[in-house]
Amino acid sequence: MKELIFFAVVGLCLLVVQCCVLGQIFSLEYKPDLALLLVIWIGLKGDYIAGLLSVFFLGIVEDLLSGASLGLFPVIYLAAFMFSAYISLNFDVESFGLSWSITIVTCFISFCIIFAARWLGGQILLEPVIIKLVFVKTISTSLCLIFLKPLLNSSWKGYCKLIGAA
Amino acid sequence: MPRSIRDLIIAVILVSLGLIMLFSSFEKGQSGTFMSMIYSVFKPINQTVSFIQGRSVDVFNSYLWLVNVSQKNRDLTEEVRSLRSQIVSLREKELENKRLKEVLELKSRLDFPTLVAQIIGQDASGLFRTVLVNKGSDDGVLPDMPVTVPEGVVGKISRSSNVMAQVMMITDPAMSVDCRVERTRDRGLLSGSYSYSCLLQYVSKGAQITEGDLVVTSGLDGIFPRGLVVGKIQSIRSSEHGLFLEAVVTPAAKLSEIEEVIVILGIQGGFSIEPGLESKR
């Protein structure tokens, strides 16, 4: 339960930052997906059930706050979560290099799926600019891990201390 | 039940639920209880953050960037004098225009009921061209209603809850607007594009359109009333198969800078198309 509350509060804060603040700093093409970083962080952390549920609802909220069809982000976020959870089970993910590599791969695949879904839905045409967009979004999002990961780690530690959990 | 099996079942259920939502016609644009709940949570937060942002920009503009203020003040005073005289002249023209419209019994295109809404958030993912506004179905804002600013068309309402609504902008690739080139009256379909801001497609090959021509809504898509300015033609080329012309259009509204929009509160599902009126424009 304590994990769910933490993920929900952090998810809400990150989505508000994404909606209102990042747009003032980055242009739309470069705007990082902080919610996806949170999903990967939850997956690497290893709280499976709480992670699954919070990631699913985070996806629905992201759907409602973006132009996506309802259900697109929950599926993508669940896939990203399960991928990073699988990696964390089988490898040592404490090193920054590995977690960054996982983030880059997950972001790249997630953005590819989003554009593929839009293309399959007849909403967009496959243009060279799409590839550029995927790369740009992947780089900008994964670069944000540099400051977001320590921030999430320290917030989690502070939260655990606050509620008196181990 | 072993833990790993239980975890797997939960994952399968959630993924299936997501896929069902994605492939079903669950979403109709207008809000359900869950969507209203989410928007109700986000509206005050977004509005507060937008307010703080606006204030901080004001502080910077008012107090910190006070370079060359006295010169600017003199220039502005001069400009105000000139503008005042222009206002008097424009008022006269407006009254004359109004009288002529009444005489001709033509309904002004701005006769539609409108509502001003404030933009309180951008697309969360950044992959779609949408914005969130602080008016919802409680204020009469419903899906498919046109959204505009004085400079030109912004887009249409794609989703609405009771407190907030989402606007899909004309630059989103999923958006299409039936348009005309104002000067030549040639029709085309304007859609958003990731490569260009907007692309006017399916313009007849023989059309005499040129760069700089104004593009306006035709009113034939049943959503946008006719005659609203959409943008200007930036460049023209032949389509992929050479059957039509394509034009890159720069939106008249500065979509990244707008803070307030006007929602045209028509009948949900669009405006009635009255044959014959087209030619009277």
Tab-separated table of C-alpha atoms in Angstrom:
chain	number	residue	atom	x	y	z
A	1	MET	CA	0.000	0.000	0.000
A	2	LYS	CA	2.807	2.419	0.917
A	3	GLU	CA	4.353	1.885	-2.518
A	4	LEU	CA	1.040	2.622	-4.250
A	5	ILE	CA	0.629	5.939	-2.408
A	6	PHE	CA	4.196	6.978	-3.221
A	7	PHE	CA	3.897	6.025	-6.907
A	8	ALA	CA	0.535	7.812	-7.192
A	9	VAL	CA	1.800	11.054	-5.625
A	10	VAL	CA	5.049	11.068	-7.623
A	11	GLY	CA	3.178	10.143	-10.826
A	12	LEU	CA	0.719	13.002	-10.310
A	13	CYS	CA	3.539	15.489	-9.690
A	14	LEU	CA	5.474	14.357	-12.765
A	15	LEU	CA	2.387	14.573	-15.001
A	16	VAL	CA	1.656	18.110	-13.791
A	17	VAL	CA	5.273	19.069	-14.517
A	18	GLN	CA	4.962	17.456	-17.958
A	19	CYS	CA	1.704	19.272	-18.755
A	20	CYS	CA	2.483	22.725	-17.420
A	21	VAL	CA	6.186	23.283	-16.895
A	22	LEU	CA	8.174	21.282	-19.453
A	23	GLY	CA	6.292	22.916	-22.334
A	24	GLN	CA	7.819	26.257	-21.290
A	25	ILE	CA	11.342	24.826	-21.330
A	26	PHE	CA	11.345	22.338	-24.222
A	27	SER	CA	9.646	22.450	-27.603
A	28	LEU	CA	7.110	19.636	-28.107
A	29	GLU	CA	9.596	17.514	-30.080
A	30	TYR	CA	12.160	17.593	-27.285
A	31	LYS	CA	9.756	17.333	-24.348
A	32	PRO	CA	10.830	14.323	-22.249
A	33	ASP	CA	8.325	11.743	-21.008
A	34	LEU	CA	8.939	11.820	-17.257
A	35	ALA	CA	6.087	9.392	-16.579
A	36	LEU	CA	7.862	6.763	-18.702
A	37	LEU	CA	11.021	7.290	-16.634
A	38	LEU	CA	8.974	6.725	-13.480
A	39	VAL	CA	7.584	3.507	-15.000
A	40	ILE	CA	11.108	2.246	-15.742
A	41	TRP	CA	12.284	3.253	-12.264
A	42	ILE	CA	9.376	1.345	-10.668
A	43	GLY	CA	10.206	-1.693	-12.818
A	44	LEU	CA	13.878	-1.609	-11.836
A	45	LYS	CA	12.910	-1.180	-8.187
A	46	GLY	CA	11.092	-4.506	-8.229
A	47	ASP	CA	7.707	-3.852	-6.528
A	48	TYR	CA	5.756	-6.060	-8.887
A	49	ILE	CA	2.055	-5.903	-7.927
A	50	ALA	CA	2.058	-2.290	-6.714
A	51	GLY	CA	4.094	-1.449	-9.814
A	52	LEU	CA	1.667	-3.134	-12.223
A	53	LEU	CA	-1.373	-1.384	-10.752
A	54	SER	CA	0.189	2.063	-10.490
A	55	VAL	CA	1.708	1.862	-13.974
A	56	PHE	CA	-1.680	0.869	-15.437
A	57	PHE	CA	-3.458	3.839	-13.855
A	58	LEU	CA	-0.596	6.191	-14.691
A	59	GLY	CA	-1.063	5.128	-18.327
A	60	ILE	CA	-4.781	5.888	-18.238
A	61	VAL	CA	-4.161	9.343	-16.764
A	62	GLU	CA	-1.499	10.026	-19.408
A	63	ASP	CA	-4.033	8.973	-22.079
A	64	LEU	CA	-6.526	11.492	-20.757
A	65	LEU	CA	-3.974	14.283	-20.560
A	66	SER	CA	-2.662	13.661	-24.065
A	67	GLY	CA	-4.321	13.080	-27.407
A	68	ALA	CA	-3.836	9.301	-27.285
A	69	SER	CA	-6.647	6.786	-27.690
A	70	LEU	CA	-7.694	5.391	-24.322
A	71	GLY	CA	-5.695	2.246	-23.602
A	72	LEU	CA	-2.548	3.085	-25.585
A	73	PHE	CA	-0.363	4.315	-22.750
A	74	PRO	CA	-1.469	1.641	-20.208
A	75	VAL	CA	-0.385	-1.085	-22.648
A	76	ILE	CA	2.918	0.646	-23.461
A	77	TYR	CA	3.679	1.423	-19.828
A	78	LEU	CA	2.853	-2.142	-18.731
A	79	ALA	CA	5.188	-3.501	-21.420
A	80	ALA	CA	7.946	-1.070	-20.390
A	81	PHE	CA	7.421	-1.945	-16.736
A	82	MET	CA	7.555	-5.702	-17.341
A	83	PHE	CA	10.663	-5.358	-19.514
A	84	SER	CA	12.541	-3.367	-16.876
A	85	ALA	CA	11.260	-5.635	-14.067
A	86	TYR	CA	12.534	-8.682	-15.988
A	87	ILE	CA	15.951	-7.037	-16.425
A	88	SER	CA	16.128	-6.115	-12.736
A	89	LEU	CA	15.395	-9.749	-11.797
A	90	ASN	CA	18.204	-11.119	-13.938
A	91	PHE	CA	20.904	-8.436	-13.845
A	92	ASP	CA	22.523	-6.072	-11.388
A	93	VAL	CA	20.779	-2.791	-12.160
A	94	GLU	CA	22.476	-0.705	-9.500
A	95	SER	CA	25.034	0.601	-12.014
A	96	PHE	CA	23.972	3.823	-13.708
A	97	GLY	CA	25.266	2.639	-17.089
A	98	LEU	CA	23.004	-0.390	-17.213
A	99	SER	CA	19.908	1.452	-15.994
A	100	TRP	CA	20.581	4.167	-18.570
A	101	SER	CA	20.938	1.567	-21.339
A	102	ILE	CA	17.654	-0.043	-20.265
A	103	THR	CA	16.012	3.395	-20.296
A	104	ILE	CA	17.254	4.162	-23.809
A	105	VAL	CA	16.053	0.809	-25.186
A	106	THR	CA	12.684	1.027	-23.391
A	107	CYS	CA	12.073	4.637	-24.488
A	108	PHE	CA	13.006	3.862	-28.089
A	109	ILE	CA	10.669	0.842	-28.259
A	110	SER	CA	7.850	2.689	-26.483
A	111	PHE	CA	7.963	5.678	-28.830
A	112	CYS	CA	8.171	3.353	-31.847
A	113	ILE	CA	5.022	1.553	-30.625
A	114	ILE	CA	3.162	4.855	-30.149
A	115	PHE	CA	3.899	5.986	-33.713
A	116	ALA	CA	3.199	2.492	-35.081
A	117	ALA	CA	-0.190	2.507	-33.319
A	118	ARG	CA	-1.002	5.923	-34.807
A	119	TRP	CA	0.089	4.718	-38.241
A	120	LEU	CA	-1.999	1.541	-37.958
A	121	GLY	CA	-4.931	3.686	-36.851
A	122	GLY	CA	-4.557	5.732	-40.042
A	123	GLN	CA	-3.745	8.903	-38.106
A	124	ILE	CA	-0.268	9.527	-39.505
A	125	LEU	CA	1.853	8.709	-42.518
A	126	LEU	CA	5.265	7.105	-42.187
A	127	GLU	CA	7.592	10.021	-42.850
A	128	PRO	CA	11.351	10.323	-42.234
A	129	VAL	CA	10.612	12.961	-39.621
A	130	ILE	CA	8.995	10.265	-37.456
A	131	ILE	CA	12.360	8.510	-37.068
A	132	LYS	CA	13.931	11.821	-36.063
A	133	LEU	CA	11.138	12.404	-33.547
A	134	VAL	CA	11.616	8.944	-32.006
A	135	PHE	CA	15.372	9.489	-31.624
A	136	VAL	CA	14.995	13.009	-30.247
A	137	LYS	CA	12.354	11.944	-27.716
A	138	THR	CA	14.440	8.933	-26.688
A	139	ILE	CA	17.543	11.041	-26.113
A	140	SER	CA	15.750	13.855	-24.277
A	141	THR	CA	13.840	11.404	-22.068
A	142	SER	CA	16.826	9.217	-21.232
A	143	LEU	CA	18.982	12.289	-20.456
A	144	CYS	CA	16.445	13.293	-17.819
A	145	LEU	CA	17.305	10.083	-15.965
A	146	ILE	CA	20.528	11.796	-14.831
A	147	PHE	CA	18.638	14.023	-12.426
A	148	LEU	CA	15.371	12.105	-12.044
A	149	LYS	CA	16.851	8.816	-10.803
A	150	PRO	CA	18.707	10.340	-7.824
A	151	LEU	CA	15.646	12.481	-7.111
A	152	LEU	CA	13.327	9.445	-7.091
A	153	ASN	CA	15.774	7.414	-4.993
A	154	SER	CA	16.148	10.126	-2.368
A	155	SER	CA	12.374	10.819	-2.359
A	156	TRP	CA	11.710	7.128	-1.787
A	157	LYS	CA	14.228	7.001	1.068
A	158	GLY	CA	12.725	10.141	2.624
A	159	TYR	CA	9.210	8.731	2.248
A	160	CYS	CA	10.223	5.433	3.902
A	161	LYS	CA	11.829	7.357	6.749
A	162	LEU	CA	8.694	9.491	7.126
A	163	ILE	CA	6.316	6.567	7.441
A	164	GLY	CA	8.798	4.579	9.508
A	165	ALA	CA	9.168	1.721	7.050
A	166	ALA	CA	12.375	-0.222	6.572
B	1	MET	CA	-1.483	-20.346	-5.701
B	2	PRO	CA	2.255	-19.735	-6.268
B	3	ARG	CA	3.235	-16.091	-6.239
B	4	SER	CA	4.720	-16.113	-9.720
B	5	ILE	CA	1.455	-17.494	-11.202
B	6	ARG	CA	-0.575	-14.866	-9.330
B	7	ASP	CA	1.711	-12.082	-10.595
B	8	LEU	CA	1.439	-13.386	-14.137
B	9	ILE	CA	-2.373	-13.532	-13.963
B	10	ILE	CA	-2.555	-9.918	-12.727
B	11	ALA	CA	-0.212	-8.782	-15.514
B	12	VAL	CA	-2.261	-10.640	-18.155
B	13	ILE	CA	-5.534	-9.169	-16.821
B	14	LEU	CA	-4.167	-5.598	-16.862
B	15	VAL	CA	-2.637	-5.913	-20.337
B	16	SER	CA	-5.878	-7.436	-21.663
B	17	LEU	CA	-7.865	-4.625	-20.078
B	18	GLY	CA	-5.603	-2.072	-21.755
B	19	LEU	CA	-5.945	-3.798	-25.126
B	20	ILE	CA	-9.735	-4.054	-24.784
B	21	MET	CA	-9.904	-0.314	-24.035
B	22	LEU	CA	-7.668	0.421	-27.015
B	23	PHE	CA	-9.528	-1.707	-29.544
B	24	SER	CA	-13.087	-1.163	-28.324
B	25	SER	CA	-15.222	1.837	-29.106
B	26	PHE	CA	-15.207	2.621	-25.401
B	27	GLU	CA	-14.219	6.204	-25.910
B	28	LYS	CA	-16.847	8.525	-27.312
B	29	GLY	CA	-15.069	11.821	-26.612
B	30	GLN	CA	-17.381	12.929	-23.870
B	31	SER	CA	-16.537	12.181	-20.284
B	32	GLY	CA	-17.339	9.196	-18.150
B	33	THR	CA	-17.184	9.317	-14.359
B	34	PHE	CA	-13.547	8.206	-14.224
B	35	MET	CA	-12.430	10.785	-16.773
B	36	SER	CA	-14.312	13.547	-14.931
B	37	MET	CA	-12.662	12.466	-11.702
B	38	ILE	CA	-9.166	12.613	-13.228
B	39	TYR	CA	-9.818	15.993	-14.845
B	40	SER	CA	-11.307	17.332	-11.584
B	41	VAL	CA	-8.082	16.420	-9.796
B	42	PHE	CA	-5.851	17.949	-12.473
B	43	LYS	CA	-7.797	21.143	-13.204
B	44	PRO	CA	-7.037	23.067	-9.980
B	45	ILE	CA	-3.400	21.918	-9.994
B	46	ASN	CA	-2.864	22.836	-13.643
B	47	GLN	CA	-4.658	26.141	-13.178
B	48	THR	CA	-2.528	27.011	-10.149
B	49	VAL	CA	0.701	26.104	-11.947
B	50	SER	CA	-0.370	28.135	-15.020
B	51	PHE	CA	-1.220	31.075	-12.746
B	52	ILE	CA	2.172	30.913	-11.008
B	53	GLN	CA	3.883	30.713	-14.400
B	54	GLY	CA	1.979	33.772	-15.639
B	55	ARG	CA	2.857	35.708	-12.471
B	56	SER	CA	6.544	34.832	-12.697
B	57	VAL	CA	6.638	35.972	-16.325
B	58	ASP	CA	4.950	39.230	-15.209
B	59	VAL	CA	7.563	39.731	-12.489
B	60	PHE	CA	10.358	39.285	-15.027
B	61	ASN	CA	8.698	41.630	-17.508
B	62	SER	CA	7.714	44.260	-14.962
B	63	TYR	CA	10.703	44.479	-12.679
B	64	LEU	CA	13.722	42.717	-14.050
B	65	TRP	CA	13.811	43.690	-17.701
B	66	LEU	CA	13.689	47.461	-17.162
B	67	VAL	CA	16.277	48.279	-19.786
B	68	ASN	CA	15.541	51.304	-22.012
B	69	VAL	CA	12.189	51.876	-20.347
B	70	SER	CA	12.086	55.645	-20.735
B	71	GLN	CA	12.730	55.440	-24.499
B	72	LYS	CA	10.086	52.750	-24.834
B	73	ASN	CA	7.678	54.896	-22.845
B	74	ARG	CA	8.103	57.805	-25.257
B	75	ASP	CA	7.640	55.512	-28.264
B	76	LEU	CA	4.543	53.950	-26.761
B	77	THR	CA	2.972	57.325	-25.935
B	78	GLU	CA	3.436	58.297	-29.564
B	79	GLU	CA	1.939	54.998	-30.675
B	80	VAL	CA	-1.077	55.439	-28.377
B	81	ARG	CA	-1.820	58.834	-29.979
B	82	SER	CA	-1.695	57.320	-33.422
B	83	LEU	CA	-3.805	54.311	-32.415
B	84	ARG	CA	-6.479	56.487	-30.804
B	85	SER	CA	-7.082	58.287	-34.061
B	86	GLN	CA	-7.216	54.939	-35.839
B	87	ILE	CA	-9.787	53.632	-33.337
B	88	VAL	CA	-12.148	56.522	-34.111
B	89	SER	CA	-11.833	55.792	-37.818
B	90	LEU	CA	-12.341	52.046	-37.295
B	91	ARG	CA	-15.427	52.612	-35.129
B	92	GLU	CA	-16.997	54.529	-37.962
B	93	LYS	CA	-16.161	51.730	-40.377
B	94	GLU	CA	-17.502	49.105	-37.982
B	95	LEU	CA	-20.836	50.894	-37.697
B	96	GLU	CA	-21.030	51.233	-41.467
B	97	ASN	CA	-20.156	47.567	-41.894
B	98	LYS	CA	-22.826	46.532	-39.395
B	99	ARG	CA	-25.480	48.580	-41.171
B	100	LEU	CA	-24.550	47.094	-44.544
B	101	LYS	CA	-24.722	43.580	-43.144
B	102	GLU	CA	-28.192	44.221	-41.823
B	103	VAL	CA	-29.254	45.590	-45.169
B	104	LEU	CA	-27.966	42.544	-47.005
B	105	GLU	CA	-29.536	40.257	-44.378
B	106	LEU	CA	-26.406	38.196	-44.285
B	107	LYS	CA	-25.741	36.507	-41.031
B	108	SER	CA	-22.400	37.472	-39.603
B	109	ARG	CA	-20.107	34.512	-39.110
B	110	LEU	CA	-19.461	35.703	-35.576
B	111	ASP	CA	-23.116	35.328	-34.679
B	112	PHE	CA	-22.395	31.928	-33.179
B	113	PRO	CA	-22.403	31.799	-29.401
B	114	THR	CA	-18.839	31.665	-28.152
B	115	LEU	CA	-16.988	31.047	-24.917
B	116	VAL	CA	-13.504	32.111	-23.897
B	117	ALA	CA	-11.387	29.383	-22.304
B	118	GLN	CA	-7.929	29.506	-20.811
B	119	ILE	CA	-5.233	27.023	-21.801
B	120	ILE	CA	-4.065	25.294	-18.636
B	121	GLY	CA	-1.887	22.506	-19.975
B	122	GLN	CA	-0.170	21.011	-22.975
B	123	ASP	CA	-0.190	17.445	-24.230
B	124	ALA	CA	1.381	15.364	-21.449
B	125	SER	CA	3.348	13.092	-23.783
B	126	GLY	CA	4.396	15.741	-26.286
B	127	LEU	CA	3.663	13.277	-29.094
B	128	PHE	CA	0.245	14.683	-29.924
B	129	ARG	CA	-0.691	18.254	-30.712
B	130	THR	CA	-3.319	18.842	-28.030
B	131	VAL	CA	-3.881	21.337	-25.218
B	132	LEU	CA	-6.141	21.338	-22.164
B	133	VAL	CA	-8.597	24.182	-21.522
B	134	ASN	CA	-10.354	25.120	-18.301
B	135	LYS	CA	-13.921	24.885	-19.627
B	136	GLY	CA	-15.900	21.652	-19.925
B	137	SER	CA	-19.354	20.263	-20.577
B	138	ASP	CA	-20.732	22.218	-17.570
B	139	ASP	CA	-20.012	25.364	-19.606
B	140	GLY	CA	-21.462	23.839	-22.783
B	141	VAL	CA	-18.170	22.698	-24.302
B	142	LEU	CA	-18.677	19.399	-26.123
B	143	PRO	CA	-16.604	17.244	-28.516
B	144	ASP	CA	-16.230	18.451	-32.127
B	145	MET	CA	-16.841	22.107	-31.306
B	146	PRO	CA	-14.513	24.456	-33.229
B	147	VAL	CA	-11.844	26.344	-31.306
B	148	THR	CA	-10.359	29.544	-32.621
B	149	VAL	CA	-8.495	32.743	-31.710
B	150	PRO	CA	-8.892	36.135	-33.402
B	151	GLU	CA	-5.919	35.357	-35.698
B	152	GLY	CA	-7.283	32.035	-36.955
B	153	VAL	CA	-8.476	28.497	-36.323
B	154	VAL	CA	-6.834	26.545	-33.490
B	155	GLY	CA	-8.553	23.168	-33.710
B	156	LYS	CA	-11.538	21.341	-32.297
B	157	ILE	CA	-12.596	19.850	-28.971
B	158	SER	CA	-11.542	16.206	-28.946
B	159	ARG	CA	-12.605	15.274	-25.401
B	160	SER	CA	-14.567	17.011	-22.723
B	161	SER	CA	-15.332	16.322	-19.105
B	162	ASN	CA	-17.563	18.470	-16.925
B	163	VAL	CA	-14.681	20.713	-15.834
B	164	MET	CA	-12.035	20.522	-18.566
B	165	ALA	CA	-11.721	19.819	-22.255
B	166	GLN	CA	-8.993	18.768	-24.636
B	167	VAL	CA	-8.395	20.635	-27.893
B	168	MET	CA	-6.856	18.836	-30.855
B	169	MET	CA	-4.932	21.447	-32.826
B	170	ILE	CA	-4.862	21.734	-36.614
B	171	THR	CA	-1.193	20.718	-36.584
B	172	ASP	CA	-1.966	17.201	-35.278
B	173	PRO	CA	-1.733	14.627	-38.092
B	174	ALA	CA	-5.076	13.135	-37.007
B	175	MET	CA	-6.850	16.450	-37.653
B	176	SER	CA	-8.509	17.310	-40.989
B	177	VAL	CA	-10.322	20.479	-41.989
B	178	ASP	CA	-12.123	21.106	-45.281
B	179	CYS	CA	-10.715	24.395	-46.594
B	180	ARG	CA	-10.767	26.804	-49.505
B	181	VAL	CA	-8.114	29.095	-50.870
B	182	GLU	CA	-9.772	32.458	-50.322
B	183	ARG	CA	-8.669	34.125	-53.574
B	184	THR	CA	-9.301	31.318	-56.061
B	185	ARG	CA	-12.046	29.418	-54.132
B	186	ASP	CA	-10.261	26.102	-54.751
B	187	ARG	CA	-11.011	23.428	-52.208
B	188	GLY	CA	-8.585	21.173	-50.365
B	189	LEU	CA	-8.241	19.070	-47.260
B	190	LEU	CA	-5.987	20.564	-44.619
B	191	SER	CA	-4.335	18.182	-42.184
B	192	GLY	CA	-1.571	18.442	-39.636
B	193	SER	CA	1.857	17.043	-40.311
B	194	TYR	CA	4.969	16.278	-38.302
B	195	SER	CA	7.147	17.435	-41.208
B	196	TYR	CA	5.337	20.709	-41.852
B	197	SER	CA	2.858	22.533	-39.651
B	198	CYS	CA	-0.095	21.912	-41.954
B	199	LEU	CA	-0.537	20.464	-45.418
B	200	LEU	CA	-3.351	21.405	-47.803
B	201	GLN	CA	-3.949	18.326	-49.940
B	202	TYR	CA	-6.143	17.318	-52.880
B	203	VAL	CA	-6.171	20.784	-54.474
B	204	SER	CA	-7.153	20.536	-58.123
B	205	LYS	CA	-4.170	20.397	-60.494
B	206	GLY	CA	-5.320	23.405	-62.479
B	207	ALA	CA	-5.780	25.657	-59.459
B	208	GLN	CA	-4.079	29.053	-59.783
B	209	ILE	CA	-2.974	29.212	-56.167
B	210	THR	CA	0.169	31.091	-55.198
B	211	GLU	CA	2.373	31.495	-52.180
B	212	GLY	CA	0.884	33.900	-49.663
B	213	ASP	CA	-2.734	33.033	-50.520
B	214	LEU	CA	-5.038	32.913	-47.518
B	215	VAL	CA	-6.656	29.577	-46.618
B	216	VAL	CA	-10.090	29.683	-44.966
B	217	THR	CA	-12.537	27.028	-43.762
B	218	SER	CA	-15.103	25.963	-46.351
B	219	GLY	CA	-17.790	24.984	-43.864
B	220	LEU	CA	-18.343	21.733	-45.746
B	221	ASP	CA	-16.879	19.420	-43.115
B	222	GLY	CA	-19.825	20.045	-40.832
B	223	ILE	CA	-17.608	21.102	-37.943
B	224	PHE	CA	-16.106	24.494	-38.725
B	225	PRO	CA	-18.288	27.383	-39.879
B	226	ARG	CA	-17.128	28.721	-43.228
B	227	GLY	CA	-14.849	31.700	-43.636
B	228	LEU	CA	-12.598	31.262	-40.606
B	229	VAL	CA	-8.967	32.039	-41.408
B	230	VAL	CA	-6.722	28.978	-41.133
B	231	GLY	CA	-3.388	30.176	-42.468
B	232	LYS	CA	-1.264	31.264	-45.409
B	233	ILE	CA	0.217	29.161	-48.192
B	234	GLN	CA	3.957	28.906	-47.717
B	235	SER	CA	4.928	26.696	-50.661
B	236	ILE	CA	3.223	24.652	-53.388
B	237	ARG	CA	4.211	21.370	-54.998
B	238	SER	CA	2.720	18.534	-56.982
B	239	SER	CA	1.367	15.574	-54.988
B	240	GLU	CA	3.143	12.202	-54.936
B	241	HIS	CA	1.197	10.773	-57.881
B	242	GLY	CA	0.916	14.097	-59.674
B	243	LEU	CA	-2.882	14.141	-59.666
B	244	PHE	CA	-3.297	17.041	-57.268
B	245	LEU	CA	-1.446	20.013	-55.845
B	246	GLU	CA	-0.252	20.137	-52.273
B	247	ALA	CA	0.495	23.295	-50.316
B	248	VAL	CA	2.372	23.766	-47.075
B	249	VAL	CA	0.285	26.115	-44.929
B	250	THR	CA	1.539	28.204	-42.028
B	251	PRO	CA	-1.222	28.501	-39.403
B	252	ALA	CA	-2.436	32.060	-38.871
B	253	ALA	CA	-2.701	31.502	-35.136
B	254	LYS	CA	0.590	31.256	-33.276
B	255	LEU	CA	-0.304	27.946	-31.728
B	256	SER	CA	2.641	27.736	-29.361
B	257	GLU	CA	1.972	31.172	-27.898
B	258	ILE	CA	-1.772	31.263	-27.374
B	259	GLU	CA	-3.061	31.497	-23.814
B	260	GLU	CA	-6.784	31.931	-24.329
B	261	VAL	CA	-9.009	30.441	-27.003
B	262	ILE	CA	-12.565	30.976	-28.191
B	263	VAL	CA	-14.791	27.907	-28.337
B	264	ILE	CA	-17.621	28.259	-30.843
B	265	LEU	CA	-20.617	26.715	-29.134
B	266	GLY	CA	-22.473	25.291	-32.095
B	267	ILE	CA	-24.671	22.268	-32.219
B	268	GLN	CA	-22.696	19.218	-31.140
B	269	GLY	CA	-21.554	17.292	-34.173
B	270	GLY	CA	-21.127	20.415	-36.237
B	271	PHE	CA	-22.940	23.111	-38.145
B	272	SER	CA	-25.675	22.419	-40.609
B	273	ILE	CA	-24.554	22.802	-44.200
B	274	GLU	CA	-27.018	24.799	-46.187
B	275	PRO	CA	-26.534	24.243	-49.911
B	276	GLY	CA	-26.353	27.448	-51.895
B	277	LEU	CA	-24.933	29.596	-49.133
B	278	GLU	CA	-21.403	28.787	-50.253
B	279	SER	CA	-21.751	30.869	-53.392
B	280	LYS	CA	-23.132	33.860	-51.494
B	281	ARG	CA	-19.903	34.461	-49.623
